[in-house]
Coordinates of N, CA, C and O and ligand atoms in Angstrom, one line a residue:
M1 N -2.2 -1.5 22.4 CA -1.6 -1.0 20.8 C -0.4 -2.1 20.8 O 0.2 -2.3 21.6
S2 N -0.6 -2.5 19.3 CA 0.7 -3.1 18.9 C 1.2 -2.8 17.7 O 0.7 -2.0 16.9
V3 N 2.6 -3.0 17.6 CA 3.1 -2.6 16.1 C 3.0 -3.9 15.4 O 3.1 -4.9 16.0
L4 N 2.5 -3.5 14.1 CA 1.9 -4.8 13.1 C 3.6 -5.0 12.2 O 4.3 -4.2 12.2
D5 N 3.6 -6.0 11.8 CA 4.4 -6.1 10.4 C 3.9 -5.5 9.5 O 2.7 -5.2 8.8
I6 N 5.0 -4.9 8.7 CA 4.6 -4.1 7.2 C 5.1 -5.4 6.3 O 6.3 -5.9 6.3
Y7 N 4.3 -5.0 5.4 CA 4.6 -6.2 4.0 C 5.4 -5.1 2.9 O 5.0 -3.9 2.8
V8 N 6.3 -6.1 2.4 CA 7.3 -5.1 1.5 C 6.8 -5.6 0.1 O 6.1 -6.9 -0.1
L9 N 7.5 -5.0 -0.7 CA 7.4 -5.1 -2.4 C 7.4 -6.5 -2.4 O 8.5 -7.6 -2.0
G10 N 6.5 -7.1 -3.1 CA 6.4 -8.7 -3.5 C 5.2 -9.3 -2.7 O 4.8 -10.4 -3.4
A11 N 4.8 -8.5 -1.7 CA 3.6 -9.1 -0.9 C 2.3 -8.9 -1.9 O 2.3 -7.8 -2.5
P12 N 1.4 -9.8 -2.3 CA 0.8 -9.6 -3.1 C -0.8 -8.7 -2.7 O -0.9 -8.1 -3.7
I13 N -0.6 -8.3 -1.5 CA -1.7 -7.6 -1.0 C -1.5 -6.3 -1.2 O -2.2 -5.5 -1.4
L14 N -0.4 -5.7 -1.3 CA 0.1 -4.4 -2.0 C -0.5 -3.9 -3.3 O -0.4 -2.8 -3.5
R15 N -0.8 -5.0 -4.1 CA -1.1 -4.6 -5.5 C -3.1 -4.8 -5.6 O -3.4 -4.8 -6.5
H16 N -3.4 -5.0 -4.2 CA -4.9 -5.3 -5.0 C -5.5 -4.2 -4.2 O -5.4 -3.4 -3.6
E17 N -6.8 -4.2 -4.7 CA -7.7 -3.0 -4.6 C -8.4 -3.5 -3.3 O -8.4 -4.5 -2.6
T18 N -8.6 -2.2 -2.3 CA -9.0 -2.3 -1.0 C -10.7 -2.4 -0.9 O -11.2 -2.4 -2.2
V19 N -11.2 -2.7 0.1 CA -12.7 -2.9 0.5 C -13.3 -1.6 1.0 O -12.6 -1.4 2.2
P20 N -14.1 -0.7 0.6 CA -14.8 0.2 1.7 C -15.1 -0.1 2.8 O -15.8 -1.3 2.8
V21 N -14.9 0.8 3.7 CA -15.3 0.3 5.0 C -17.0 0.8 5.2 O -17.4 1.9 4.7
T22 N -17.5 -0.3 5.8 CA -19.2 0.2 5.7 C -19.6 0.2 7.0 O -20.6 0.5 7.6
E23 N -18.7 -0.2 8.1 CA -19.1 -0.5 9.5 C -18.2 0.3 10.3 O -16.7 -0.3 10.2
I24 N -17.9 0.9 11.4 CA -16.9 1.4 12.1 C -17.1 0.5 13.5 O -17.8 0.7 14.3
T25 N -16.0 -0.5 13.5 CA -16.5 -1.6 14.6 C -15.1 -1.3 15.6 O -14.1 -0.5 15.2
P26 N -15.4 -2.2 17.0 CA -14.2 -2.2 17.6 C -12.7 -2.3 16.9 O -11.6 -2.1 17.1
D27 N -13.2 -3.3 16.1 CA -11.9 -4.0 15.3 C -11.2 -2.9 14.3 O -10.0 -3.1 14.3
L28 N -12.0 -2.3 13.8 CA -11.4 -1.1 12.9 C -10.9 0.2 13.7 O -9.7 0.4 13.6
Q29 N -11.6 0.1 14.9 CA -10.6 1.4 16.0 C -9.2 0.4 16.5 O -8.3 1.6 16.6
R30 N -8.9 -0.3 16.5 CA -7.9 -1.3 17.0 C -7.0 -1.5 16.2 O -5.6 -0.8 16.3
L31 N -7.4 -1.5 14.8 CA -6.6 -1.4 13.7 C -6.0 -0.1 13.4 O -4.7 0.3 13.2
I32 N -6.8 1.0 13.6 CA -6.2 2.3 13.3 C -5.2 2.9 14.6 O -4.2 3.1 14.2
D33 N -5.7 2.7 15.3 CA -4.5 2.7 16.6 C -3.5 2.0 16.2 O -2.1 2.4 16.5
D34 N -3.5 0.5 15.8 CA -2.1 -0.1 15.8 C -1.2 0.3 14.5 O -0.1 0.3 14.6
M35 N -2.2 0.8 13.5 CA -1.5 1.4 12.4 C -0.6 2.7 12.8 O 0.7 3.0 12.4
F36 N -1.3 4.1 13.6 CA -0.7 4.6 14.2 C 0.6 4.2 14.6 O 1.8 4.7 14.5
E37 N 0.6 3.2 15.9 CA 1.6 2.8 16.6 C 3.0 2.5 15.6 O 4.0 2.7 15.7
T38 N 2.4 1.9 14.4 CA 3.2 0.7 13.6 C 4.0 2.1 12.8 O 5.3 1.9 12.6
M39 N 3.1 2.8 12.3 CA 4.1 4.1 11.4 C 4.7 5.0 12.4 O 6.0 5.3 11.8
Y40 N 4.4 5.3 13.6 CA 5.5 5.8 14.3 C 7.0 5.1 14.9 O 7.9 5.6 14.6
A41 N 6.4 3.9 14.9 CA 7.8 2.9 15.1 C 8.7 2.6 14.2 O 9.8 2.7 14.4
A42 N 8.0 3.0 13.0 CA 8.9 2.9 11.7 C 9.2 4.2 11.0 O 10.0 4.4 9.9
K43 N 9.1 5.3 12.0 CA 9.3 6.7 11.4 C 9.0 7.3 10.3 O 9.5 7.9 9.5
G44 N 7.5 6.8 9.7 CA 7.0 7.2 8.3 C 5.7 8.6 9.0 O 5.4 8.5 10.1
I45 N 5.4 8.8 7.8 CA 4.5 10.1 7.9 C 3.0 9.7 7.7 O 2.0 10.4 7.5
G46 N 3.0 8.6 7.1 CA 1.7 7.7 6.2 C 2.0 6.2 6.6 O 2.7 5.5 5.8
L47 N 0.7 5.6 6.5 CA 0.8 4.2 6.2 C -0.5 3.8 5.8 O -1.8 4.4 6.5
A48 N -0.7 2.9 5.3 CA -1.9 2.4 4.4 C -2.1 1.1 5.0 O -1.2 0.3 5.0
A49 N -3.6 0.5 4.8 CA -3.7 -0.4 5.8 C -3.2 -1.9 4.4 O -2.6 -3.2 5.3
P50 N -3.0 -1.9 3.5 CA -2.7 -2.9 3.0 C -0.9 -3.3 3.0 O -0.3 -4.6 3.3
Q51 N -0.5 -2.2 3.7 CA 0.7 -2.5 4.1 C 1.1 -3.1 5.6 O 2.1 -3.5 6.0
V52 N -0.1 -3.0 6.3 CA 0.2 -4.0 7.7 C -0.9 -5.7 7.1 O -1.0 -6.1 7.8
G53 N -1.1 -5.5 5.8 CA -1.7 -7.1 5.4 C -3.3 -6.9 5.5 O -3.9 -8.0 5.5
R54 N -3.8 -5.8 5.8 CA -5.3 -5.8 5.7 C -6.1 -4.6 4.4 O -5.4 -4.3 3.7
S55 N -7.0 -5.2 4.1 CA -8.0 -5.0 2.9 C -8.6 -3.7 3.6 O -9.9 -3.3 2.0
E56 N -8.9 -3.3 4.3 CA -10.0 -2.0 4.7 C -9.3 -0.8 3.9 O -8.2 -0.5 3.9
Q57 N -10.5 0.1 3.6 CA -9.8 1.0 2.7 C -9.6 2.2 3.6 O -10.4 3.2 3.8
L58 N -8.5 2.4 4.1 CA -8.2 3.5 5.2 C -6.6 3.5 5.4 O -6.0 2.6 5.0
S59 N -6.0 4.7 5.5 CA -4.7 4.9 5.8 C -4.5 6.1 7.1 O -5.6 6.9 7.3
V60 N -3.5 5.9 7.8 CA -3.2 7.1 8.8 C -2.2 8.4 8.3 O -1.4 7.5 7.7
I61 N -2.0 9.3 8.7 CA -1.0 10.0 8.2 C -0.8 10.7 9.3 O -1.6 11.0 10.4
D62 N 0.5 11.7 9.6 CA 0.9 12.4 10.4 C 1.9 13.4 9.8 O 3.2 12.8 10.1
V63 N 1.8 14.2 9.2 CA 2.7 15.4 8.8 C 2.8 16.8 9.7 O 1.5 16.8 9.9
D64 N 3.9 17.0 10.1 CA 3.8 18.2 11.0 C 2.9 18.1 12.1 O 2.3 18.7 12.8
E65 N 3.2 16.7 12.9 CA 2.2 16.5 14.1 C 0.7 16.6 14.4 O 0.3 17.2 15.2
N66 N 0.1 16.3 12.9 CA -1.1 16.4 12.9 C -2.1 14.9 12.5 O -2.0 15.2 11.0
P67 N -1.9 14.1 13.4 CA -2.3 12.6 13.0 C -4.0 12.4 12.8 O -4.9 13.3 13.4
F68 N -4.0 11.9 11.8 CA -5.4 11.6 11.5 C -5.5 10.4 10.3 O -4.8 9.8 9.8
V69 N -6.7 9.9 10.5 CA -7.3 8.7 9.6 C -8.0 9.2 8.3 O -8.9 9.8 8.3
V70 N -7.9 8.7 7.4 CA -8.6 9.0 6.1 C -9.5 7.6 5.9 O -8.7 6.3 5.4
I71 N -10.6 7.4 6.1 CA -11.5 6.4 5.5 C -12.3 6.2 4.3 O -12.8 7.5 4.4
N72 N -12.0 5.4 3.8 CA -12.6 5.5 2.2 C -12.7 6.8 1.5 O -13.4 7.5 1.3
P73 N -11.3 7.3 1.6 CA -11.2 8.6 0.8 C -11.0 8.9 -0.4 O -10.8 7.8 -1.0
D74 N -11.3 10.1 -1.0 CA -11.5 10.4 -2.4 C -10.8 11.4 -2.7 O -11.2 12.5 -2.0
I75 N -9.7 11.6 -3.8 CA -9.6 12.9 -4.1 C -10.6 13.5 -5.0 O -10.8 13.1 -6.0
V76 N -10.9 14.6 -4.6 CA -12.0 15.5 -5.3 C -11.4 16.7 -6.1 O -12.4 17.4 -6.7
L77 N -10.5 17.0 -5.9 CA -9.4 18.0 -6.5 C -8.5 18.2 -6.7 O -7.6 17.5 -5.8
T78 N -7.9 18.0 -7.9 CA -6.4 18.2 -7.8 C -5.7 19.7 -8.4 O -6.4 20.2 -9.2
E79 N -4.7 20.2 -8.1 CA -4.3 21.4 -8.7 C -2.6 21.4 -8.8 O -2.1 21.1 -7.8
G80 N -2.2 22.1 -9.6 CA -0.9 22.3 -9.8 C 0.2 20.8 -9.8 O -0.3 19.7 -9.7
K81 N 1.3 21.5 -9.8 CA 2.2 20.2 -10.0 C 3.2 20.1 -8.9 O 3.9 21.2 -8.6
Q82 N 4.0 19.3 -8.4 CA 5.1 19.5 -7.6 C 6.0 18.2 -8.0 O 5.5 16.9 -8.4
K83 N 7.2 17.9 -7.8 CA 8.0 17.0 -8.3 C 9.2 16.8 -7.0 O 9.6 17.7 -6.5
G84 N 9.2 15.8 -6.5 CA 10.2 15.6 -5.3 C 10.1 14.1 -4.9 O 9.5 12.9 -5.4
E85 N 11.2 13.7 -4.0 CA 11.7 12.4 -3.7 C 10.9 11.6 -2.8 O 10.4 12.3 -2.0
E86 N 10.4 10.5 -3.1 CA 9.4 9.6 -2.3 C 10.2 8.3 -1.8 O 10.8 8.1 -2.7
G87 N 9.9 8.0 -0.9 CA 10.0 6.5 -0.3 C 9.1 6.2 0.2 O 8.1 6.8 0.4
C88 N 9.0 4.6 0.7 CA 7.9 4.1 1.2 C 8.3 2.8 2.3 O 9.3 2.4 2.1
L89 N 7.3 2.8 3.4 CA 7.6 1.7 4.2 C 7.8 0.6 3.8 O 8.5 -0.4 4.1
S90 N 7.3 0.3 2.8 CA 6.8 -1.1 2.2 C 8.2 -1.2 1.1 O 8.3 -2.2 0.3
I91 N 9.2 -0.3 0.8 CA 10.3 -0.5 -0.1 C 11.3 0.1 0.8 O 11.7 1.2 0.3
P92 N 11.7 -0.2 1.9 CA 13.0 0.6 2.4 C 14.2 0.5 1.8 O 14.7 0.1 0.7
D93 N 14.6 1.9 1.8 CA 15.8 2.4 1.5 C 16.0 2.6 -0.3 O 16.9 3.0 -0.9
I94 N 14.9 2.5 -0.7 CA 14.5 3.1 -2.1 C 14.0 4.2 -2.2 O 12.8 4.4 -1.7
Y95 N 14.5 5.4 -3.0 CA 13.9 6.3 -3.2 C 13.8 6.8 -4.6 O 14.4 6.7 -5.3
G96 N 12.7 7.8 -4.9 CA 12.7 8.2 -6.6 C 11.7 9.5 -6.5 O 11.1 9.7 -5.3
D97 N 12.2 10.1 -7.3 CA 11.3 11.5 -7.8 C 10.0 11.1 -8.3 O 10.1 10.8 -9.5
V98 N 9.0 12.0 -7.7 CA 7.6 11.4 -8.2 C 7.0 12.7 -9.0 O 7.1 13.5 -7.8
E99 N 6.2 12.8 -9.6 CA 5.5 14.0 -9.5 C 4.2 14.1 -9.3 O 3.7 13.0 -9.5
R100 N 3.4 14.8 -8.5 CA 2.3 14.7 -8.0 C 1.2 16.1 -7.9 O 2.5 17.1 -8.4
A101 N 0.2 16.3 -7.8 CA -0.5 17.2 -8.0 C -0.1 18.3 -6.3 O 0.6 17.7 -5.4
M102 N 0.3 19.4 -6.7 CA 0.9 20.3 -5.7 C 0.0 20.6 -4.6 O -0.2 20.5 -3.1
R103 N -1.5 20.7 -4.8 CA -2.7 20.9 -3.9 C -3.7 19.7 -4.2 O -4.1 19.2 -5.5
V104 N -4.4 19.1 -3.2 CA -5.4 18.2 -3.4 C -6.3 18.3 -2.4 O -6.0 18.9 -1.3
I105 N -7.8 18.4 -2.5 CA -8.7 18.1 -1.6 C -9.3 16.8 -1.7 O -9.5 16.2 -2.7
V106 N -9.4 16.2 -0.1 CA -9.7 14.8 -0.3 C -10.7 14.8 0.7 O -11.0 15.4 1.7
R107 N -12.0 14.1 0.0 CA -12.8 13.8 1.2 C -13.0 12.6 1.7 O -12.4 11.4 1.0
A108 N -13.3 12.3 2.9 CA -13.1 10.9 3.6 C -14.0 11.0 4.9 O -14.7 12.3 5.0
Q109 N -13.8 9.8 5.5 CA -14.6 9.8 6.7 C -13.6 9.7 7.8 O -12.5 8.7 7.8
D110 N -13.7 10.2 8.9 CA -13.0 10.0 10.2 C -13.3 8.9 11.1 O -14.2 8.1 10.8
R111 N -12.6 8.5 12.1 CA -12.9 7.5 13.0 C -14.2 7.3 13.3 O -14.3 5.9 14.0
T112 N -14.9 8.2 13.7 CA -16.5 7.9 14.0 C -17.5 7.6 12.7 O -18.6 7.6 13.3
G113 N -16.6 7.9 11.8 CA -17.4 7.7 10.6 C -18.2 8.9 9.8 O -18.9 8.9 8.4
K114 N -17.9 10.0 10.4 CA -17.9 11.4 10.1 C -17.2 11.8 8.7 O -16.2 11.8 8.6
S115 N -18.1 12.3 7.8 CA -17.6 13.2 6.8 C -16.8 14.0 7.0 O -17.3 15.1 7.7
F116 N -15.4 14.2 6.6 CA -14.6 16.0 6.6 C -14.1 15.6 5.2 O -13.5 14.8 4.1
E117 N -13.5 17.1 4.8 CA -12.8 17.0 3.9 C -11.5 18.0 4.3 O -11.2 18.7 5.3
V118 N -10.3 17.3 3.5 CA -9.1 18.0 3.9 C -8.4 18.7 2.7 O -8.2 17.9 1.7
D119 N -8.1 20.0 2.8 CA -7.2 21.1 1.8 C -5.9 20.7 1.8 O -5.6 21.3 2.8
A120 N -5.1 20.0 1.0 CA -3.5 19.9 1.6 C -3.1 20.4 0.4 O -3.2 20.2 -0.5
N121 N -1.7 20.7 0.9 CA -0.5 21.6 -0.2 C 0.9 20.9 0.1 O 0.9 19.8 1.3
D122 N 1.7 20.8 -0.7 CA 2.8 20.5 -0.5 C 3.1 18.8 -0.3 O 2.7 17.9 -0.7
L123 N 3.7 19.1 1.1 CA 4.1 17.5 1.8 C 2.7 16.7 2.1 O 2.7 15.6 1.7
L124 N 1.9 17.5 2.7 CA 0.6 16.6 3.2 C -0.3 15.9 2.2 O -0.7 15.0 2.1
A125 N 0.1 17.4 0.9 CA -1.0 16.7 -0.3 C 0.0 15.8 -1.3 O -0.8 14.3 -1.2
R126 N 1.1 15.4 -1.1 CA 1.8 14.4 -1.5 C 1.9 13.3 -0.8 O 1.3 11.9 -1.3
C127 N 1.7 13.1 0.7 CA 1.4 12.3 1.4 C -0.1 11.3 0.9 O 0.1 10.5 0.9
L128 N -1.0 12.5 0.9 CA -2.6 12.2 0.9 C -2.1 11.0 -0.2 O -2.9 10.2 -0.6
Q129 N -1.9 11.8 -1.4 CA -1.9 10.9 -3.0 C -1.2 9.5 -2.9 O -1.6 8.5 -3.2
H130 N -0.1 9.4 -2.0 CA 0.5 8.2 -2.0 C -0.2 7.4 -1.0 O 0.1 6.1 -1.5
E131 N -0.8 7.9 0.0 CA -1.4 6.9 0.4 C -2.8 6.2 -0.2 O -3.3 5.4 0.5
I132 N -3.5 7.1 -0.6 CA -4.6 6.9 -1.6 C -4.1 6.0 -2.7 O -4.8 4.7 -2.9
D133 N -3.1 5.9 -3.4 CA -2.5 5.0 -4.1 C -2.3 3.7 -3.7 O -3.0 2.8 -4.5
H134 N -2.0 3.9 -2.4 CA -1.7 2.2 -1.9 C -3.1 1.4 -1.5 O -3.0 0.5 -1.7
L135 N -4.2 2.4 -1.5 CA -5.5 1.8 -1.3 C -6.2 1.2 -2.6 O -7.1 0.4 -2.7
H136 N -5.4 1.5 -3.7 CA -5.6 1.4 -5.1 C -4.5 0.1 -5.9 O -4.7 0.1 -7.0
G137 N -3.8 -0.3 -4.9 CA -2.9 -1.1 -5.5 C -1.6 -0.4 -6.2 O -0.6 -1.0 -6.7
R138 N -1.4 0.9 -6.2 CA -0.5 1.7 -6.7 C 0.6 2.1 -5.7 O 0.5 2.3 -4.8
L139 N 2.1 1.8 -6.3 CA 3.2 2.2 -5.3 C 3.8 3.3 -6.4 O 3.9 3.4 -7.3
F140 N 5.0 4.1 -5.5 CA 5.0 5.4 -5.9 C 6.3 4.9 -7.4 O 6.4 5.6 -8.1
I141 N 6.9 3.5 -7.1 CA 7.9 3.2 -8.4 C 7.5 3.2 -9.4 O 7.7 3.2 -10.6
D142 N 5.7 3.0 -9.6 CA 4.9 2.7 -10.9 C 5.4 4.5 -11.6 O 4.8 4.2 -12.6
Y143 N 5.6 5.1 -10.9 CA 5.8 6.4 -11.6 C 7.0 6.9 -12.1 O 7.1 8.0 -12.9
L144 N 8.0 6.0 -11.6 CA 9.5 6.4 -12.2 C 9.3 5.6 -14.0 O 8.6 5.1 -14.4
S145 N 10.3 6.4 -14.4 CA 10.9 5.7 -15.6 C 11.2 4.4 -15.5 O 11.5 3.7 -14.8
L146 N 10.9 3.8 -16.7 CA 11.4 2.5 -16.7 C 12.8 2.1 -16.4 O 13.1 1.4 -15.7
V147 N 13.7 3.1 -16.7 CA 15.3 2.7 -16.4 C 15.4 2.9 -15.1 O 16.2 2.1 -14.4
K148 N 14.7 4.1 -14.2 CA 14.9 4.4 -13.2 C 14.2 3.4 -12.3 O 14.7 2.9 -10.8
R149 N 13.1 2.7 -12.6 CA 12.4 1.5 -12.1 C 13.0 0.2 -11.9 O 13.5 0.0 -11.1
R150 N 13.8 0.0 -13.1 CA 14.6 -1.0 -13.1 C 15.9 -0.9 -12.4 O 16.0 -1.9 -11.5
A151 N 16.4 -0.1 -12.4 CA 17.8 0.3 -11.3 C 17.1 0.1 -9.8 O 18.1 -0.3 -9.3
A152 N 15.7 0.7 -9.6 CA 15.4 0.7 -7.8 C 14.9 -0.8 -7.9 O 15.5 -1.1 -6.6
L153 N 14.4 -1.7 -8.5 CA 14.1 -3.1 -8.3 C 15.5 -3.6 -8.3 O 15.1 -4.6 -7.6
A154 N 16.7 -3.4 -9.1 CA 17.6 -4.3 -9.2 C 18.5 -3.9 -7.3 O 18.7 -5.1 -7.0
K155 N 18.2 -2.7 -7.1 CA 18.9 -2.6 -5.9 C 18.0 -3.3 -4.6 O 18.7 -3.5 -3.9
W156 N 16.7 -3.2 -5.0 CA 15.7 -3.7 -4.3 C 16.1 -5.4 -3.9 O 16.5 -5.9 -3.0
E157 N 16.2 -5.7 -5.2 CA 16.4 -7.5 -5.5 C 17.9 -7.7 -4.6 O 18.3 -8.8 -3.9
K158 N 18.7 -6.8 -4.8 CA 20.0 -7.4 -4.3 C 20.1 -7.0 -2.6 O 20.9 -7.8 -2.1
A159 N 19.5 -6.2 -2.2 CA 19.5 -6.2 -0.7 C 18.4 -7.0 -0.5 O 19.0 -7.6 1.0
R160 N 17.8 -7.6 -0.9 CA 16.8 -8.6 -0.4 C 17.7 -9.9 -0.1 O 17.6 -10.7 0.9
Q161 N 18.4 -10.3 -1.5 CA 19.5 -11.5 -1.5 C 20.5 -11.4 -0.5 O 20.5 -12.5 0.4
K162 N 20.7 -10.3 -0.2 CA 21.6 -9.9 0.9 C 21.0 -10.6 2.1 O 21.9 -11.0 3.1
D163 N 20.3 -9.9 2.1 CA 19.4 -10.2 3.8 C 18.9 -11.8 3.8 O 18.5 -12.6 4.9
G164 N 18.9 -12.1 2.5 CA 18.3 -13.8 2.6 C 16.8 -13.8 3.1 O 16.1 -14.8 3.4
D165 N 15.9 -12.8 3.0 CA 14.9 -12.5 3.0 C 13.5 -13.1 2.1 O 13.9 -12.3 0.7
R166 N 12.8 -14.0 1.9 CA 12.0 -14.0 1.2 C 10.2 -13.9 1.6 O 9.5 -14.3 1.1
S167 N 10.2 -13.5 2.5 CA 9.1 -13.6 3.4 C 8.1 -12.4 3.0 O 6.7 -12.8 3.4
H168 N 8.3 -11.2 2.3 CA 7.7 -10.0 2.1 C 7.1 -9.5 3.2 O 6.1 -8.7 3.4
I169 N 8.0 -9.9 4.3 CA 7.0 -9.2 5.9 C 8.7 -8.8 6.4 O 9.6 -9.1 6.5
R170 N 8.3 -7.4 6.9 CA 9.2 -6.7 7.6 C 8.9 -6.5 8.8 O 8.3 -6.1 9.2
K171 N 9.8 -7.0 9.8 CA 9.6 -6.9 11.1 C 10.3 -6.0 11.7 O 11.7 -6.1 11.5
L172 N 9.6 -5.0 12.6 CA 10.5 -3.8 13.0 C 11.1 -4.6 14.1 O 10.9 -5.5 15.2
T173 N 12.4 -4.1 14.5 CA 13.4 -4.4 15.7 C 12.7 -3.9 17.0 O 11.9 -3.1 17.0
P174 N 12.7 -4.8 18.1 CA 12.2 -4.4 19.3 C 12.8 -2.8 19.6 O 12.0 -2.3 20.1
Q175 N 14.1 -2.2 19.2 CA 14.6 -1.4 20.0 C 13.3 -0.1 18.5 O 13.3 0.8 19.0
E176 N 13.2 -0.6 17.2 CA 12.8 0.3 16.2 C 10.9 0.3 17.0 O 10.7 1.4 17.4
A177 N 10.3 -0.9 17.2 CA 9.4 -1.2 18.1 C 9.3 0.1 19.3 O 8.0 0.6 19.4
A178 N 10.0 0.0 20.2 CA 10.4 0.9 21.3 C 10.6 2.4 21.1 O 10.5 2.8 22.1
G179 N 10.9 2.5 20.0 CA 11.9 3.6 19.5 C 10.9 5.3 19.4 O 10.0 5.2 20.0
S180 N 12.0 6.1 19.5 CA 11.5 7.3 19.5 C 10.8 7.8 18.0 O 10.6 6.8 17.3
H181 N 10.0 9.0 18.2 CA 8.8 9.3 17.4 C 9.4 10.1 16.5 O 8.8 11.0 15.8
R182 N 10.6 10.3 16.0 CA 11.5 11.0 15.0 C 10.9 10.8 13.5 O 10.9 9.5 13.3
R183 N 10.9 11.5 12.6 CA 10.3 11.1 11.4 C 11.0 11.7 10.4 O 12.0 12.2 10.4
D184 N 11.1 10.8 9.6 CA 11.7 10.9 8.0 C 10.6 11.0 7.3 O 9.4 11.3 7.9
E185 N 10.9 11.2 5.8 CA 9.7 11.2 5.1 C 9.5 9.9 4.4 O 8.8 10.3 3.0
E186 N 9.4 8.7 4.7 CA 8.7 7.5 4.1 C 7.2 7.6 4.7 O 6.8 7.7 5.3
L187 N 6.6 6.9 3.4 CA 5.3 6.9 3.4 C 4.6 5.7 3.3 O 3.9 5.4 3.1
Ligands
NI201 NI1 3.8 3.9 1.0

């Protein structure tokens, strides 16, 4: 398994629609394994294919030590509301309050291609909504008010200018790549 580069805000692929997966191939299995490895290295709880520069319609998720992949996921029910702070592995160090459904039921395929449903609340529901958004070119900052989005983007641009980084790729340091699996709540 390998830790993949993470594409960050400004990379066009983060705004592209993904392509439904039609065949479970060895390449797809390797992508799923590498995405888990990358998510853990970055201490995230979710990661979507466009974040590693891929266009397959899938995301990996691990909230509360329950790892699973959703292939071609669809939200079939939403209920209630929750508001809470979100971050994203593709927009490091930027956070904002986002309103999401409190509960979702998601229909997806697992890594063998079998259909399943997950009925999720709270953080898992938030994570699923965030990761499914990624598969349709949406980012959490899209939900912020204009004023808050401008402030977040200004902070982002300033940090990037300081780093002199125009590549839109975030390479995890070897320490991060080899690091512990401590989590925070970046998606
Ligand atoms: Ni994200």
